[in-house]
Every structure is written in C-alpha cells, then in structure tokens.
C-alpha cells in the first residue's frame, strides 16, 4: 500500500508542476505566434501550479488523510 501511495503521489506532483506548466508555455507560444495576430480567441496560459501551491496541497492532503484515518480506528 505504501509503494502504491508513493507512486500516486509522484504522478500527481509531476502532473501539477511539470506537465501542466509545459502546456501553459505551449499555449503562450501559440497565442503569440498564431492566434493573436489573426485576432482569434486565445488559449488559457495559466495551467500548472507553483511549487508553493503544490507544497500546500501536499500538506493539506496529509492532514486530511491523517485526520480521516483517526476516525476509522
């Protein structure tokens, strides 16, 4: 159970910080080079989370899991 939890934790962190931020950078480039000059609707550029937001989410998740775990004992 612990290995599965750690694997899911890493997947969520990578998704929150890395992949979505990369998508945001791609949206910025597409907006600048393709969409804005043609007057089309732009893509949303703010996609990922900052490291501080990810740390806050980890802390909140830990507290909620710890609290909920106490109710089932």
PDB file of C-alpha atoms in Angstrom:
ATOM      1  CA  UNK A   1       0.000   0.000   0.000  1.00  0.00           C
ATOM      2  CA  UNK A   2       2.851   2.380   0.795  1.00  0.00           C
ATOM      3  CA  UNK A   3       4.561   1.881  -2.570  1.00  0.00           C
ATOM      4  CA  UNK A   4       1.300   2.496  -4.411  1.00  0.00           C
ATOM      5  CA  UNK A   5       0.699   5.652  -2.377  1.00  0.00           C
ATOM      6  CA  UNK A   6       4.167   6.984  -3.149  1.00  0.00           C
ATOM      7  CA  UNK A   7       3.766   6.197  -6.850  1.00  0.00           C
ATOM      8  CA  UNK A   8       0.453   8.077  -6.981  1.00  0.00           C
ATOM      9  CA  UNK A   9       1.993  10.961  -5.042  1.00  0.00           C
ATOM     10  CA  UNK A  10       4.806  11.312  -7.566  1.00  0.00           C
ATOM     11  CA  UNK A  11       2.389  11.142 -10.502  1.00  0.00           C
ATOM     12  CA  UNK A  12       0.251  13.921  -9.037  1.00  0.00           C
ATOM     13  CA  UNK A  13       3.272  16.128  -8.268  1.00  0.00           C
ATOM     14  CA  UNK A  14       4.728  15.687 -11.746  1.00  0.00           C
ATOM     15  CA  UNK A  15       1.357  16.450 -13.314  1.00  0.00           C
ATOM     16  CA  UNK A  16       0.713  19.503 -11.137  1.00  0.00           C
ATOM     17  CA  UNK A  17       4.096  21.117 -11.622  1.00  0.00           C
ATOM     18  CA  UNK A  18       5.654  19.817 -14.788  1.00  0.00           C
ATOM     19  CA  UNK A  19       3.209  18.716 -17.430  1.00  0.00           C
ATOM     20  CA  UNK A  20       0.605  21.416 -16.938  1.00  0.00           C
ATOM     21  CA  UNK A  21       3.212  24.164 -16.759  1.00  0.00           C
ATOM     22  CA  UNK A  22       4.645  22.916 -20.055  1.00  0.00           C
ATOM     23  CA  UNK A  23       1.174  23.049 -21.594  1.00  0.00           C
ATOM     24  CA  UNK A  24       0.918  26.648 -20.382  1.00  0.00           C
ATOM     25  CA  UNK A  25       4.200  27.556 -22.059  1.00  0.00           C
ATOM     26  CA  UNK A  26       2.998  25.998 -25.295  1.00  0.00           C
ATOM     27  CA  UNK A  27      -0.236  27.997 -25.042  1.00  0.00           C
ATOM     28  CA  UNK A  28       1.780  31.206 -24.609  1.00  0.00           C
ATOM     29  CA  UNK A  29       3.818  30.452 -27.715  1.00  0.00           C
ATOM     30  CA  UNK A  30       0.749  29.568 -29.765  1.00  0.00           C
ATOM     31  CA  UNK A  31      -1.035  32.719 -28.620  1.00  0.00           C
ATOM     32  CA  UNK A  32       1.913  34.939 -29.521  1.00  0.00           C
ATOM     33  CA  UNK A  33       2.710  33.404 -32.889  1.00  0.00           C
ATOM     34  CA  UNK A  34      -0.567  32.129 -34.278  1.00  0.00           C
ATOM     35  CA  UNK A  35      -3.738  33.279 -32.595  1.00  0.00           C
ATOM     36  CA  UNK A  36      -3.222  36.901 -31.530  1.00  0.00           C
ATOM     37  CA  UNK A  37      -2.020  38.166 -34.932  1.00  0.00           C
ATOM     38  CA  UNK A  38      -5.158  36.695 -36.528  1.00  0.00           C
ATOM     39  CA  UNK A  39      -7.463  38.113 -33.850  1.00  0.00           C
ATOM     40  CA  UNK A  40      -8.677  34.677 -32.751  1.00  0.00           C
ATOM     41  CA  UNK A  41      -9.620  33.648 -29.225  1.00  0.00           C
ATOM     42  CA  UNK A  42      -6.506  32.873 -27.179  1.00  0.00           C
ATOM     43  CA  UNK A  43      -5.655  29.721 -25.263  1.00  0.00           C
ATOM     44  CA  UNK A  44      -5.519  29.747 -21.463  1.00  0.00           C
ATOM     45  CA  UNK A  45      -1.883  30.169 -20.410  1.00  0.00           C
ATOM     46  CA  UNK A  46      -2.098  29.624 -16.648  1.00  0.00           C
ATOM     47  CA  UNK A  47      -2.213  25.832 -16.405  1.00  0.00           C
ATOM     48  CA  UNK A  48       0.122  24.453 -13.763  1.00  0.00           C
ATOM     49  CA  UNK A  49       0.772  25.125 -10.102  1.00  0.00           C
ATOM     50  CA  UNK A  50       3.659  26.941  -8.476  1.00  0.00           C
ATOM     51  CA  UNK A  51       5.875  24.906  -6.114  1.00  0.00           C
ATOM     52  CA  UNK A  52       4.364  26.714  -3.108  1.00  0.00           C
ATOM     53  CA  UNK A  53       0.857  25.668  -4.202  1.00  0.00           C
ATOM     54  CA  UNK A  54       1.963  22.055  -4.635  1.00  0.00           C
ATOM     55  CA  UNK A  55       3.555  22.048  -1.168  1.00  0.00           C
ATOM     56  CA  UNK A  56       0.333  23.436   0.294  1.00  0.00           C
ATOM     57  CA  UNK A  57      -1.683  20.732  -1.436  1.00  0.00           C
ATOM     58  CA  UNK A  58       0.634  18.036  -0.105  1.00  0.00           C
ATOM     59  CA  UNK A  59       0.345  19.386   3.420  1.00  0.00           C
ATOM     60  CA  UNK A  60      -3.438  19.653   3.193  1.00  0.00           C
ATOM     61  CA  UNK A  61      -3.695  16.121   1.784  1.00  0.00           C
ATOM     62  CA  UNK A  62      -1.537  14.750   4.582  1.00  0.00           C
ATOM     63  CA  UNK A  63      -3.591  16.490   7.275  1.00  0.00           C
ATOM     64  CA  UNK A  64      -6.905  15.329   5.781  1.00  0.00           C
ATOM     65  CA  UNK A  65      -5.656  11.729   5.415  1.00  0.00           C
ATOM     66  CA  UNK A  66      -4.246  11.699   8.941  1.00  0.00           C
ATOM     67  CA  UNK A  67      -7.458  13.145  10.390  1.00  0.00           C
ATOM     68  CA  UNK A  68      -9.714  10.809   8.423  1.00  0.00           C
ATOM     69  CA  UNK A  69      -7.541   7.831   9.377  1.00  0.00           C
ATOM     70  CA  UNK A  70      -8.154   8.603  13.038  1.00  0.00           C
ATOM     71  CA  UNK A  71     -11.910   8.271  12.603  1.00  0.00           C
ATOM     72  CA  UNK A  72     -11.689   4.675  11.345  1.00  0.00           C
ATOM     73  CA  UNK A  73      -9.540   3.275  14.155  1.00  0.00           C
TER      74      UNK A  73
END
